[in-house]
Amino acid sequence: MTKIPHRFYLTEDQMPTQWYNLRADMKEQPEPLLNPATGEPVEEKDLYPIFCEKLAHQEMDKETRYVDIPEEILDMYKIYRPSPLCRAYNLEKALGTPAKIYYKFEGNNTSGSHKLNSAIAQAYYAKEQGLTSLTTETGAGQWGTALSEACAYFGLPLDIFMVKVSYEQKPFRKAVMQVFDGNVIPSPSTTTQVGKKILADNPNTTGSLGCAISEAVEKAVSTPGCRYVLGSVLNQVLLHQSIIGLESKKAMEILGEYPDVVVGCAGGGSNLGGLIAPFMQDKLLGKKNTRFVAVEPASCPSFTRGKYAYDFCDTGKITPLAKMYTLGSGFIPSANHAGGLRYHGMSPILSKLYHDGYMEAVSYEQTKVFEAAVQFAKCETILPAPESAHAIRGAIDEALKCKESGEAKTILFGLTGTGYFDMKAYSEYLAGNMTDYIPTDADLQRGFDTLPKINK
Ligand SMILES: *Cc1c(COP(=O)(O)O)cnc(C)c1O
């Protein structure tokens, strides 16, 4: 074999044309979604008011192993996919590790993250069903940007409720969404009843994600032909993100490689679930014994300090209850810089796998994460998103363990996106002004107190 290139791309005819549904190979299934009002398992049609029908079907489908990706979605994927599988030669050298480090880079599109992979699918199915608009919320802005791009492509109007403090602090994010015709509304706003009420009670509020979600949901349920969409956590989102893992596995196969360890950052679990899916399949079928490591912020430690319990997927409390590792939907994480990882819960699929011992999890404080981000940027010439830098930190520490033990393991990690809109965080880190915050047990208890009564 000739030397493996720094960046390896599949050819168009090597690209996957199906998504992989990990649930089809899980002997132990995640617990069913429950209707919060009755406590009974939900059926597919119960989801129709919330999700469009094809997505509701994907949400519930635990049998279909491979799902054909519609032609229209493949056409848009081909604009920015395949994403490269990169060999981090320079980072390996800088660390002095015998390990081989690979990463799958999902930042090569304007949204700057993997979120576009699911946004395209969600916008396509909504359009196909004849829906006439979508709403969503965005905190840091990545999901709103990805969904704007997808909605512009399929010609679907989109309202994005953006937390007011982010709207003011990240004007460039807002401008990108506007380029793609996204209607960006600072939340709380006067366009909804709930927004008006919050503003009347507290005119100077800078908003919150919970409030933005409530506004997006109110807008969706009060507008005919409109639905509210989510960018992570759900089974359907993990299905769409399996494209990351499928491309990675295929590329590694061609290069004659297979990972011993797969590392990814975990907010709601969509990139990690997508990256590990086909490798986890081999583990579930007893073919391989790969280790899987989820990396989360110490300030929002769903896996490492959360409870495995039924909870709402959204702070607005309209989605069904899912059994997952959660800090409670009322948990308010401190204002760390990895906005995409500030989520209370975790994918039910990953939660089940973690609970059953198929996965590990670690957490890091943000200064340790930015230290890894800067080291990586210098070696690999990619400025990582703070979220992605959690995976870098995890991968570097795995590689350093190999240095100690002398083992030449193959490490694969997910580099979910770029950090150009996070320069304030980098500036703070470089100026030595970044602080770490780890919630106390009492802080976490306040979140657990908001878990629904169904857990008894
Ligand atoms: C949203 C986001 C994440 C976290 O979301 P997951 O659903 O856990 O994958 C990670 N990285 C980036 C760049 C993001 O935008």
XYZ file of C-alpha atoms and ligand atoms in Angstrom:
471
model
C 0.000 0.000 0.000
C 1.267 3.438 -0.855
C 1.444 5.970 1.925
C -1.959 6.921 3.313
C -2.718 10.548 2.304
C -3.389 13.317 4.803
C -6.914 13.661 3.445
C -8.658 10.723 1.833
C -11.904 11.121 -0.151
C -14.195 8.363 -1.383
C -15.148 8.676 -5.044
C -18.766 9.447 -5.879
C -19.540 5.823 -6.760
C -18.061 4.658 -3.432
C -20.420 6.869 -1.432
C -23.117 5.173 0.682
C -26.634 5.332 -0.769
C -28.355 4.012 2.371
C -28.395 5.052 6.013
C -27.828 2.404 8.681
C -30.287 1.925 11.539
C -28.303 0.645 14.525
C -31.461 -0.443 16.381
C -31.908 -3.302 13.886
C -28.836 -4.954 15.409
C -29.480 -4.187 19.098
C -30.720 -7.274 20.922
C -31.618 -5.079 23.879
C -33.729 -2.223 22.547
C -33.927 1.288 24.033
C -37.034 1.740 26.196
C -40.118 2.905 24.242
C -41.089 6.571 23.978
C -43.952 7.396 26.336
C -46.858 9.778 26.042
C -46.349 12.239 28.927
C -50.081 12.607 29.526
C -50.928 8.889 29.792
C -47.578 7.234 30.513
C -48.347 4.755 27.704
C -45.914 3.914 24.856
C -46.524 6.176 21.852
C -47.496 4.829 18.435
C -46.263 6.170 15.140
C -49.451 8.105 14.393
C -49.250 9.839 17.808
C -46.128 11.541 16.444
C -47.760 12.965 13.305
C -48.701 16.314 14.891
C -45.037 16.832 15.859
C -43.008 15.210 13.049
C -43.805 14.715 9.377
C -44.963 11.175 8.643
C -41.829 9.663 7.112
C -39.731 11.028 9.973
C -42.230 9.707 12.541
C -41.833 6.313 10.861
C -38.036 6.523 11.044
C -38.297 7.537 14.683
C -40.192 4.352 15.556
C -38.630 1.882 13.107
C -36.364 -0.594 14.889
C -36.467 -3.290 12.184
C -35.292 -1.810 8.879
C -31.512 -2.228 8.924
C -30.706 -0.112 5.853
C -32.845 2.813 4.671
C -32.495 4.066 1.079
C -31.436 7.708 0.965
C -33.814 9.492 -1.441
C -32.242 10.711 -4.671
C -32.974 14.388 -3.863
C -31.090 14.090 -0.559
C -28.151 12.314 -2.233
C -28.014 15.143 -4.768
C -27.514 17.694 -2.007
C -25.138 15.428 -0.051
C -22.961 15.283 -3.170
C -22.457 19.058 -3.047
C -20.371 18.765 0.140
C -19.814 15.041 0.633
C -17.947 12.789 0.933
C -16.242 14.481 3.838
C -12.542 13.678 4.123
C -11.092 11.000 6.362
C -7.875 12.597 7.588
C -4.723 11.093 8.996
C -3.308 13.380 11.697
C 0.351 12.738 10.900
C 1.529 16.033 12.394
C -0.434 15.609 15.592
C 0.909 12.058 15.993
C 4.441 13.427 15.601
C 3.874 16.290 18.038
C 2.551 13.847 20.638
C 5.333 11.327 20.005
C 2.768 8.545 20.025
C 2.991 5.203 18.218
C -0.804 5.433 17.713
C -2.327 6.175 14.311
C -4.852 8.987 14.571
C -7.628 9.410 12.024
C -10.426 11.952 12.060
C -13.548 12.434 9.986
C -13.930 16.141 9.229
C -17.526 17.382 8.923
C -16.782 21.125 8.827
C -16.466 21.407 5.028
C -19.805 23.118 4.408
C -21.107 26.609 5.129
C -23.003 25.531 8.249
C -19.578 24.450 9.520
C -20.843 21.264 11.143
C -22.336 17.794 10.673
C -25.829 19.164 11.419
C -26.484 19.695 7.713
C -26.647 15.885 7.211
C -29.920 15.691 9.140
C -31.231 19.175 8.283
C -31.340 18.160 4.598
C -33.283 14.997 5.380
C -35.753 16.782 7.668
C -36.392 19.605 5.200
C -36.763 17.153 2.303
C -39.359 14.940 4.010
C -41.306 18.008 5.191
C -41.400 19.369 1.644
C -42.330 15.960 0.237
C -45.319 15.760 2.582
C -46.501 19.171 1.397
C -45.773 21.051 4.602
C -45.384 24.763 3.956
C -42.995 25.970 6.674
C -40.791 24.902 9.579
C -39.764 26.489 12.858
C -36.850 25.802 15.136
C -34.750 27.383 17.835
C -31.034 27.958 17.849
C -28.692 28.762 20.686
C -25.146 28.926 19.379
C -26.437 29.020 15.787
C -25.130 25.860 14.079
C -28.470 24.090 13.849
C -30.259 27.235 12.642
C -27.607 27.725 9.968
C -27.750 24.124 8.759
C -31.541 24.117 8.624
C -31.585 27.467 6.776
C -29.304 26.028 4.102
C -31.485 22.932 3.731
C -34.759 24.906 3.685
C -33.400 27.335 1.089
C -32.387 24.390 -1.110
C -35.853 22.793 -0.943
C -37.747 26.119 -0.988
C -39.297 25.895 2.466
C -39.794 29.034 4.618
C -38.135 28.808 8.046
C -38.547 30.800 11.263
C -35.595 30.534 13.647
C -36.002 31.709 17.210
C -32.511 32.678 18.308
C -31.756 33.267 21.982
C -31.504 37.069 22.238
C -28.068 37.113 23.867
C -26.639 34.995 20.994
C -28.505 37.132 18.446
C -26.694 40.162 19.803
C -23.320 38.478 20.421
C -23.127 36.492 17.164
C -24.296 38.883 14.427
C -22.348 36.970 11.777
C -24.189 33.737 12.498
C -27.435 35.625 12.106
C -26.239 37.074 8.798
C -25.360 33.614 7.445
C -28.861 32.350 8.260
C -30.286 35.423 6.523
C -28.250 34.703 3.381
C -30.186 31.427 3.228
C -33.509 33.247 3.766
C -33.851 32.053 7.363
C -36.156 34.431 9.241
C -34.149 35.006 12.409
C -36.205 36.272 15.345
C -34.542 37.262 18.615
C -36.243 35.402 21.460
C -38.230 36.364 23.471
C -40.174 38.170 20.747
C -43.552 39.819 20.321
C -44.498 37.350 17.556
C -45.855 34.763 20.025
C -48.105 34.803 23.094
C -45.454 33.137 25.254
C -42.821 35.638 24.092
C -45.080 38.603 24.838
C -45.794 37.273 28.308
C -42.112 36.765 29.103
C -41.297 40.272 27.843
C -44.129 41.796 29.883
C -42.843 40.077 33.034
C -39.195 40.827 32.340
C -38.577 43.461 29.609
C -34.765 43.267 29.860
C -34.386 39.509 29.618
C -31.669 38.189 27.261
C -33.653 35.013 26.620
C -32.959 31.320 27.087
C -33.064 28.167 25.002
C -36.189 26.986 26.832
C -37.949 30.210 25.953
C -36.850 30.043 22.290
C -38.151 26.474 22.061
C -41.492 27.470 23.563
C -41.838 30.225 20.982
C -40.876 27.924 18.080
C -43.356 25.307 19.262
C -46.188 27.814 19.684
C -45.533 29.132 16.193
C -45.550 25.589 14.750
C -48.761 24.412 16.403
C -50.613 27.667 15.649
C -49.574 27.779 11.947
C -51.247 25.404 9.446
C -48.780 23.210 7.506
C -45.948 24.055 9.892
C -43.825 21.716 12.038
C -41.154 22.202 14.677
C -37.881 20.317 14.088
C -35.012 19.184 16.321
C -31.383 18.718 15.305
C -30.121 16.045 17.706
C -31.061 13.322 20.243
C -33.858 11.731 18.179
C -33.484 8.284 16.589
C -34.211 9.786 13.134
C -31.296 12.230 13.520
C -28.894 9.404 14.428
C -30.116 7.504 11.366
C -29.281 10.444 9.075
C -25.914 10.975 10.768
C -24.935 7.331 10.120
C -23.598 8.689 6.815
C -20.548 9.867 8.834
C -19.759 6.377 10.114
C -20.568 4.602 6.861
C -18.206 6.830 4.873
C -15.522 6.461 7.564
C -15.767 2.685 7.609
C -15.676 2.409 3.828
C -12.667 4.736 3.594
C -10.792 2.839 6.306
C -11.574 -0.453 4.586
C -10.003 0.865 1.371
C -6.962 2.018 3.361
C -6.718 -1.368 5.097
C -7.500 0.090 8.515
C -9.977 -0.532 11.340
C -10.202 1.555 14.535
C -9.372 0.108 17.959
C -10.938 3.164 19.604
C -13.603 5.572 18.286
C -13.933 8.912 20.085
C -16.580 11.607 19.670
C -18.033 14.617 21.437
C -21.518 14.183 22.831
C -24.137 16.915 23.129
C -27.363 15.132 22.248
C -25.389 12.273 20.705
C -26.121 12.670 16.993
C -22.597 12.931 15.553
C -21.251 10.297 17.928
C -24.170 7.955 17.237
C -23.678 8.426 13.491
C -19.907 7.976 13.613
C -19.919 4.805 15.689
C -22.995 3.139 14.109
C -21.383 0.710 11.615
C -18.461 -0.028 13.965
C -20.876 -0.682 16.831
C -22.718 -3.062 14.513
C -19.542 -5.174 14.310
C -19.251 -5.104 18.090
C -22.894 -6.061 18.620
C -22.494 -8.944 16.158
C -19.381 -10.145 18.011
C -17.019 -9.463 15.086
C -14.869 -6.781 16.707
C -14.176 -5.433 20.155
C -13.720 -1.737 19.444
C -13.850 0.751 22.345
C -16.217 3.714 22.018
C -15.596 6.871 24.041
C -18.084 9.734 24.443
C -16.535 13.060 25.499
C -18.671 15.670 27.224
C -18.087 18.977 29.032
C -17.606 18.755 32.798
C -20.139 21.605 33.026
C -22.910 19.530 31.390
C -22.118 15.893 32.272
C -25.182 13.921 31.053
C -23.451 10.528 30.743
C -20.909 10.744 33.532
C -23.135 12.254 36.238
C -26.678 12.081 34.836
C -29.489 9.663 35.677
C -30.904 6.991 33.337
C -34.527 8.103 33.498
C -37.536 9.139 31.462
C -37.389 12.822 30.533
C -38.537 15.314 27.903
C -36.250 15.626 24.862
C -36.963 19.360 24.700
C -37.066 22.050 27.348
C -40.477 23.049 25.944
C -41.906 19.679 27.108
C -43.877 18.813 23.973
C -41.950 15.817 22.668
C -42.702 12.356 24.075
C -40.734 11.134 27.087
C -37.576 9.200 26.273
C -35.531 7.029 28.608
C -32.028 8.469 28.498
C -29.112 9.749 30.522
C -30.290 13.176 31.595
C -29.593 16.030 33.970
C -33.303 16.962 33.938
C -34.911 19.214 31.330
C -34.841 22.042 33.893
C -31.046 21.831 34.290
C -29.403 25.096 33.254
C -25.736 24.546 32.396
C -23.240 27.315 33.053
C -22.364 29.486 30.071
C -19.470 27.388 28.732
C -18.278 27.953 25.190
C -19.338 24.663 23.637
C -22.927 25.752 22.960
C -23.710 22.590 21.007
C -22.905 20.433 24.024
C -25.088 22.326 26.518
C -27.961 19.881 26.351
C -29.602 18.165 29.336
C -30.227 14.738 27.799
C -28.630 12.172 25.499
C -29.775 10.028 22.582
C -31.863 7.091 23.906
C -29.932 4.711 21.620
C -26.537 5.795 22.991
C -27.957 5.884 26.520
C -28.991 2.234 26.233
C -25.610 1.200 24.793
C -23.806 3.072 27.564
C -26.074 1.587 30.212
C -25.355 -1.921 28.870
C -21.590 -1.378 28.895
C -20.918 -1.058 25.152
C -19.589 2.500 25.494
C -17.497 4.599 27.857
C -17.730 8.309 28.678
C -15.329 10.939 29.993
C -15.745 14.633 30.778
C -13.297 17.535 30.530
C -13.120 21.110 31.763
C -13.111 23.675 28.988
C -9.550 24.996 29.475
C -8.218 21.451 28.886
C -10.392 21.288 25.782
C -9.124 24.584 24.348
C -5.539 23.536 25.041
C -6.181 20.523 22.777
C -7.946 22.731 20.196
C -4.951 25.059 19.857
C -2.472 22.186 19.636
C -4.601 20.517 16.967
C -5.056 23.738 14.968
C -1.298 24.261 14.765
C -0.610 20.679 13.660
C -3.511 20.105 11.285
C -4.348 23.658 10.067
C -8.043 23.329 10.933
C -9.549 25.629 13.553
C -11.919 23.293 15.406
C -15.280 24.172 16.925
C -15.156 24.114 20.747
C -17.595 21.175 20.652
C -15.325 19.209 18.317
C -12.321 20.033 20.485
C -13.789 17.776 23.177
C -13.265 14.825 20.830
C -9.747 16.061 20.067
C -8.967 16.162 23.790
C -10.293 12.618 24.180
C -8.311 11.344 21.172
C -5.086 13.052 22.308
C -5.394 11.451 25.730
C -5.963 8.023 24.148
C -2.857 8.591 21.989
C -0.835 9.610 25.065
C -1.890 6.389 26.794
C -0.504 4.529 23.775
C 2.757 6.426 24.185
C 3.034 5.130 27.754
C 2.123 1.545 26.914
C 3.944 1.482 23.564
C 0.824 0.165 21.793
C 0.324 1.320 18.184
C -3.459 1.554 18.329
C -5.634 3.011 15.592
C -7.760 5.877 16.881
C -10.652 7.430 14.958
C -12.393 10.564 16.142
C -15.158 12.814 14.856
C -14.155 16.395 14.028
C -17.669 17.815 13.841
C -16.999 21.375 12.754
C -15.055 24.605 12.524
C -14.797 27.341 15.122
C -14.784 30.593 13.133
C -17.840 31.916 14.956
C -16.318 31.076 18.324
C -13.360 33.451 18.223
C -14.530 35.224 21.375
C -13.987 31.964 23.229
C -10.563 31.482 21.666
C -9.625 35.068 22.577
C -10.654 34.480 26.170
C -8.668 31.273 26.318
C -5.564 32.875 24.811
C -5.813 35.849 27.173
C -5.947 33.449 30.119
C -9.429 34.608 31.093
C -11.270 31.349 30.582
C -12.656 29.765 33.727
C -13.820 26.217 34.446
C -17.024 25.442 36.172
C -18.079 22.049 37.480
C -21.606 21.812 38.892
C -21.907 20.642 42.514
C -24.120 17.694 43.458
C -26.615 20.257 44.777
C -26.642 22.038 41.389
C -27.346 18.728 39.657
C -30.065 17.862 42.169
C -31.995 20.972 41.123
C -32.074 19.551 37.587
C -33.033 16.032 38.755
C -35.919 17.589 40.696
C -37.439 18.596 37.333
C -37.604 14.983 36.062
C -41.212 13.972 35.298
C -43.075 12.084 38.019
C -43.315 8.995 35.789
C -39.938 7.857 37.195
C -41.629 7.579 40.673
C -24.356 20.614 17.624
C -22.932 20.282 17.552
C -22.383 19.207 18.305
C -23.159 18.383 19.281
O -24.311 17.759 18.828
P -24.480 16.178 18.792
O -25.919 15.961 18.492
O -24.090 15.615 20.122
O -23.606 15.669 17.723
C -21.034 18.931 18.151
N -20.252 19.659 17.339
C -20.738 20.679 16.601
C -19.806 21.442 15.717
C -22.091 21.022 16.682
O -22.556 22.044 15.957
